[in-house]
Amino acid sequence: MERENYKRHSTEGQQNKLQRPFNNTISAIFIFGDSTVDSGNNDYIKTAAKSNFPPYGKDFVNHTPTGRFTNGRLVTDFIAEYIGLKETVPPYLDPNLNLDELLTGVSFASAGTGYDPLTAQISSVIPIQDQLLYFREYKSRIAFAVGQEKANSIINKAAYIISCGTNDFVVNYFSTPFRRYSFSVSSYMNFVLHNLQQLAQGLVEEGAEKIALVGLPPMGCLPIMITLNEGFSDSRQCIDKFSSVARDYNKVLKKIVKSMQLYHPTNPNFKVVYGNIYDPLEDMIIRNPQKYGFSDVNTGCCGTGLIEGAILCNPESSICSDASQNVFWDSVHPTETTYYHLFKALHSTSDPGNNNYISTPFKSNFPPYGRDFFNQIPTGRFSNGRLANDYIANYLGIKDYVPPYLDSSLSMEELMTGVSFASAGSGFDPLTPTLSNVISMSSQLEYLKEYKSRLAEKIGMDKTEDVIRKSLFLVSAGTNDFVVNYFTIPIRRRNYTIPLYIDFCLQHLQHFMQGILDVGARHIGVAGLPPMGCLPIVITLYSKNPFTDRGCISNFSDIAQSYNQKLQSQLNSIQAGLADQGHKIGYLDIYGPLADMTAQAEKYDFKEVNSGCCGTGYVEASYLCNPKSYVCEDASKYVFWDSIHPTQRSYDIVSQSLQPTIDSIVH
């Protein structure tokens, strides 16, 4: 399936386009780095590190060798097309670029370069520091063409990608003795990362606000590294001592990314993200090559595939019959197919929403959802940005946001630090997920058991049980049981009064709790219901005059309070029976903070409390809130994003109110 999907998007047939999101936020794309993102700048300088001849470009438009070190497009080309800017990112040094090409973004990258200035000297290419100088020159050019104000807007709203570092180790440190005289591996890593940070800071000073810093690949799996260190034997396995350097480097880079983001708390538009290419490449090469349709993972398509790169891969070289079956094009660089899968992985790492991966109308993986998320990506979260559980994960120092379990591209690190099994539209009543065709709570429990097995296979059962034992489990459901199910359709009302239905739902919650306890959960927080009568959709459907009287409907909120009181008693009973075994179970009050926000809007500087930001705010949710919907200018002034779900700011406030309870559960 992956292979067929790739072929539909292959650049050999340009009528087939990547599906683009609705983009009115990213003005341009600017690329800095080495051969992984160089679209041909080396064509215009004196260097042997060129690829502007066949068989390079074999699968590019019209089979043109462009200077890209692959058979077709690069990952940055796929990204540029996906965000709706252009199908390929041109090199800045191309003298024939028109103004439109300049305004929508260029690549300053140079194959063979690195963050270490010596790396560029070895290959006679453009140092990364000079790429920043070219960018400053670029700014002057466009300011002259379109005026300073418009130029500043383009610079501020652009996406910046920095992908470099492999040559510092492969071409420089491990291949020549110069740096090894003065640096250990760890000190050289710090030296390289310091230079990376200086480049990123230089871009920030020039006006960059959206920056992706790409990590290193599993260097020990590059065909040239295998050849140089193991020779030409038939045993061609990845060399972990080189890949481990990349892993250590990536860990430090993630910390740099986090620290850079923290340095700019007053600028809501400032985003720095880590681009993980290590895990997806490792998955393609080692764990699941068949998943991607690869049959050759340790030699390149060009020549022997053992040593060829640049001028050694030339018109006289033999070529494999189908490059899409190879991870690598030459002995260093991936094929276009690999870059396409990397693009998908880089997109998916910011795509948490389990409903994205099932057939259901309850989706939100399209604008304007995600308008205020990282890089303005609609992830499947039913909000304009992050959820309460994202803020809780960040508060605990685990991660900035919790990804969905059904995202197949998740790395082992992502899995080990936590995932969400939740499904929008689900509930404790088995009928509720059936109505919405979403993932039931029982199925979510089965996914948890599957997750435990996956971890055990990778890290062993003892370590897996330790991870489970020390994890925080958050359970939040029940609203749909009443709003989508009980009050909307008559099936349950025929057999249950409201008190009996509350007991029915809590009985299923108890069964679910027992299930996660059996898996090994020790720290559990269970959320109650919100003030349901204050949800915009409930006001619209049940108010006598929804257009003039939009106050909360007390009897619906009273039901939520009754449910919450019984839930607290139930949790106290469970806790009492397990306290001597080290379990900590807590009630998470979301009713109180949400009721306070709607009752005392001025206290939180909210302007609108009874309608959502999207559309009229009265009935819109899921597909009714879409790219054609009107959206309020500042969602932070609204309690609700659509007619059911809170805004990112509301979730932030709720999560802050929960912090004392979270502390009591985890400590």
mmCIF file of N, CA, C and O in Angstrom, residues 234-268:
data_model
loop_
_atom_site.group_PDB
_atom_site.id
_atom_site.type_symbol
_atom_site.label_atom_id
_atom_site.label_comp_id
_atom_site.label_asym_id
_atom_site.label_seq_id
_atom_site.Cartn_x
_atom_site.Cartn_y
_atom_site.Cartn_z
ATOM 1 N N ASP A 234 30.046 -9.693 1.872
ATOM 2 C CA ASP A 234 28.611 -9.864 1.658
ATOM 3 C C ASP A 234 27.799 -9.430 2.877
ATOM 4 O O ASP A 234 26.605 -9.166 2.775
ATOM 5 N N SER A 235 28.449 -9.393 4.019
ATOM 6 C CA SER A 235 27.752 -8.985 5.241
ATOM 7 C C SER A 235 27.740 -7.464 5.325
ATOM 8 O O SER A 235 28.725 -6.833 5.665
ATOM 9 N N ARG A 236 26.603 -6.881 4.976
ATOM 10 C CA ARG A 236 26.497 -5.415 4.956
ATOM 11 C C ARG A 236 25.457 -4.973 5.985
ATOM 12 O O ARG A 236 24.294 -4.747 5.660
ATOM 13 N N GLN A 237 25.896 -4.892 7.225
ATOM 14 C CA GLN A 237 25.014 -4.498 8.318
ATOM 15 C C GLN A 237 25.351 -3.081 8.774
ATOM 16 O O GLN A 237 26.489 -2.624 8.656
ATOM 17 N N CYS A 238 24.354 -2.402 9.295
ATOM 18 C CA CYS A 238 24.585 -1.067 9.853
ATOM 19 C C CYS A 238 25.619 -1.146 10.980
ATOM 20 O O CYS A 238 25.658 -2.122 11.731
ATOM 21 N N ILE A 239 26.457 -0.130 11.076
ATOM 22 C CA ILE A 239 27.509 -0.086 12.086
ATOM 23 C C ILE A 239 27.040 0.825 13.215
ATOM 24 O O ILE A 239 27.017 2.048 13.076
ATOM 25 N N ASP A 240 26.705 0.230 14.330
ATOM 26 C CA ASP A 240 25.994 0.988 15.360
ATOM 27 C C ASP A 240 26.856 2.049 16.025
ATOM 28 O O ASP A 240 26.331 3.050 16.513
ATOM 29 N N LYS A 241 28.189 1.879 16.051
ATOM 30 C CA LYS A 241 29.013 2.880 16.736
ATOM 31 C C LYS A 241 28.905 4.246 16.067
ATOM 32 O O LYS A 241 29.062 5.284 16.724
ATOM 33 N N PHE A 242 28.611 4.256 14.763
ATOM 34 C CA PHE A 242 28.407 5.532 14.074
ATOM 35 C C PHE A 242 26.972 6.038 14.275
ATOM 36 O O PHE A 242 26.745 7.230 14.472
ATOM 37 N N SER A 243 26.026 5.115 14.229
ATOM 38 C CA SER A 243 24.632 5.518 14.451
ATOM 39 C C SER A 243 24.413 6.003 15.876
ATOM 40 O O SER A 243 23.589 6.897 16.121
ATOM 41 N N SER A 244 25.146 5.444 16.829
ATOM 42 C CA SER A 244 24.979 5.874 18.220
ATOM 43 C C SER A 244 25.421 7.319 18.400
ATOM 44 O O SER A 244 24.869 8.040 19.243
ATOM 45 N N VAL A 245 26.422 7.756 17.623
ATOM 46 C CA VAL A 245 26.832 9.165 17.663
ATOM 47 C C VAL A 245 25.659 10.045 17.220
ATOM 48 O O VAL A 245 25.379 11.087 17.821
ATOM 49 N N ALA A 246 24.974 9.605 16.160
ATOM 50 C CA ALA A 246 23.817 10.357 15.676
ATOM 51 C C ALA A 246 22.718 10.411 16.739
ATOM 52 O O ALA A 246 22.079 11.454 16.935
ATOM 53 N N ARG A 247 22.495 9.320 17.428
ATOM 54 C CA ARG A 247 21.460 9.304 18.464
ATOM 55 C C ARG A 247 21.795 10.279 19.593
ATOM 56 O O ARG A 247 20.931 11.019 20.082
ATOM 57 N N ASP A 248 23.073 10.274 20.016
ATOM 58 C CA ASP A 248 23.491 11.193 21.078
ATOM 59 C C ASP A 248 23.353 12.648 20.619
ATOM 60 O O ASP A 248 22.910 13.515 21.382
ATOM 61 N N TYR A 249 23.753 12.903 19.399
ATOM 62 C CA TYR A 249 23.641 14.246 18.814
ATOM 63 C C TYR A 249 22.182 14.692 18.802
ATOM 64 O O TYR A 249 21.857 15.825 19.196
ATOM 65 N N ASN A 250 21.299 13.811 18.383
ATOM 66 C CA ASN A 250 19.874 14.163 18.281
ATOM 67 C C ASN A 250 19.261 14.452 19.645
ATOM 68 O O ASN A 250 18.384 15.320 19.771
ATOM 69 N N LYS A 251 19.699 13.738 20.674
ATOM 70 C CA LYS A 251 19.187 14.006 22.018
ATOM 71 C C LYS A 251 19.524 15.430 22.456
ATOM 72 O O LYS A 251 18.688 16.133 23.030
ATOM 73 N N VAL A 252 20.775 15.842 22.205
ATOM 74 C CA VAL A 252 21.183 17.193 22.594
ATOM 75 C C VAL A 252 20.445 18.225 21.742
ATOM 76 O O VAL A 252 20.032 19.275 22.238
ATOM 77 N N LEU A 253 20.267 17.919 20.451
ATOM 78 C CA LEU A 253 19.568 18.848 19.565
ATOM 79 C C LEU A 253 18.128 19.080 20.046
ATOM 80 O O LEU A 253 17.624 20.212 20.001
ATOM 81 N N LYS A 254 17.476 18.046 20.503
ATOM 82 C CA LYS A 254 16.106 18.204 21.017
ATOM 83 C C LYS A 254 16.082 19.180 22.191
ATOM 84 O O LYS A 254 15.160 19.991 22.319
ATOM 85 N N LYS A 255 17.090 19.109 23.057
ATOM 86 C CA LYS A 255 17.162 20.031 24.192
ATOM 87 C C LYS A 255 17.382 21.462 23.714
ATOM 88 O O LYS A 255 16.828 22.409 24.278
ATOM 89 N N ILE A 256 18.195 21.621 22.662
ATOM 90 C CA ILE A 256 18.425 22.949 22.098
ATOM 91 C C ILE A 256 17.120 23.513 21.546
ATOM 92 O O ILE A 256 16.794 24.688 21.749
ATOM 93 N N VAL A 257 16.373 22.672 20.846
ATOM 94 C CA VAL A 257 15.085 23.096 20.287
ATOM 95 C C VAL A 257 14.162 23.572 21.404
ATOM 96 O O VAL A 257 13.532 24.634 21.297
ATOM 97 N N LYS A 258 14.092 22.798 22.470
ATOM 98 C CA LYS A 258 13.207 23.165 23.577
ATOM 99 C C LYS A 258 13.649 24.463 24.233
ATOM 100 O O LYS A 258 12.826 25.327 24.558
ATOM 101 N N SER A 259 14.965 24.636 24.408
ATOM 102 C CA SER A 259 15.454 25.854 25.051
ATOM 103 C C SER A 259 15.217 27.072 24.175
ATOM 104 O O SER A 259 14.871 28.144 24.666
ATOM 105 N N MET A 260 15.377 26.915 22.847
ATOM 106 C CA MET A 260 15.114 28.042 21.952
ATOM 107 C C MET A 260 13.656 28.461 22.007
ATOM 108 O O MET A 260 13.331 29.652 21.987
ATOM 109 N N GLN A 261 12.762 27.489 22.091
ATOM 110 C CA GLN A 261 11.338 27.812 22.165
ATOM 111 C C GLN A 261 11.026 28.560 23.454
ATOM 112 O O GLN A 261 10.251 29.518 23.461
ATOM 113 N N LEU A 262 11.670 28.164 24.540
ATOM 114 C CA LEU A 262 11.414 28.807 25.826
ATOM 115 C C LEU A 262 11.956 30.226 25.889
ATOM 116 O O LEU A 262 11.504 31.028 26.709
ATOM 117 N N TYR A 263 12.935 30.536 25.040
ATOM 118 C CA TYR A 263 13.522 31.870 25.059
ATOM 119 C C TYR A 263 12.592 32.937 24.484
ATOM 120 O O TYR A 263 12.864 34.119 24.601
ATOM 121 N N HIS A 264 11.519 32.525 23.828
ATOM 122 C CA HIS A 264 10.648 33.490 23.162
ATOM 123 C C HIS A 264 9.192 33.312 23.618
ATOM 124 O O HIS A 264 8.292 33.136 22.799
ATOM 125 N N PRO A 265 8.944 33.355 24.930
ATOM 126 C CA PRO A 265 7.580 33.092 25.423
ATOM 127 C C PRO A 265 6.579 34.176 25.070
ATOM 128 O O PRO A 265 5.378 33.939 25.090
ATOM 129 N N THR A 266 7.064 35.386 24.765
ATOM 130 C CA THR A 266 6.130 36.487 24.506
ATOM 131 C C THR A 266 5.694 36.570 23.049
ATOM 132 O O THR A 266 4.831 37.371 22.715
ATOM 133 N N ASN A 267 6.303 35.759 22.185
ATOM 134 C CA ASN A 267 5.941 35.782 20.767
ATOM 135 C C ASN A 267 5.152 34.523 20.440
ATOM 136 O O ASN A 267 5.737 33.453 20.262
ATOM 137 N N PRO A 268 3.810 34.608 20.343
ATOM 138 C CA PRO A 268 2.999 33.405 20.098
ATOM 139 C C PRO A 268 3.246 32.789 18.728
ATOM 140 O O PRO A 268 2.891 31.636 18.493
#
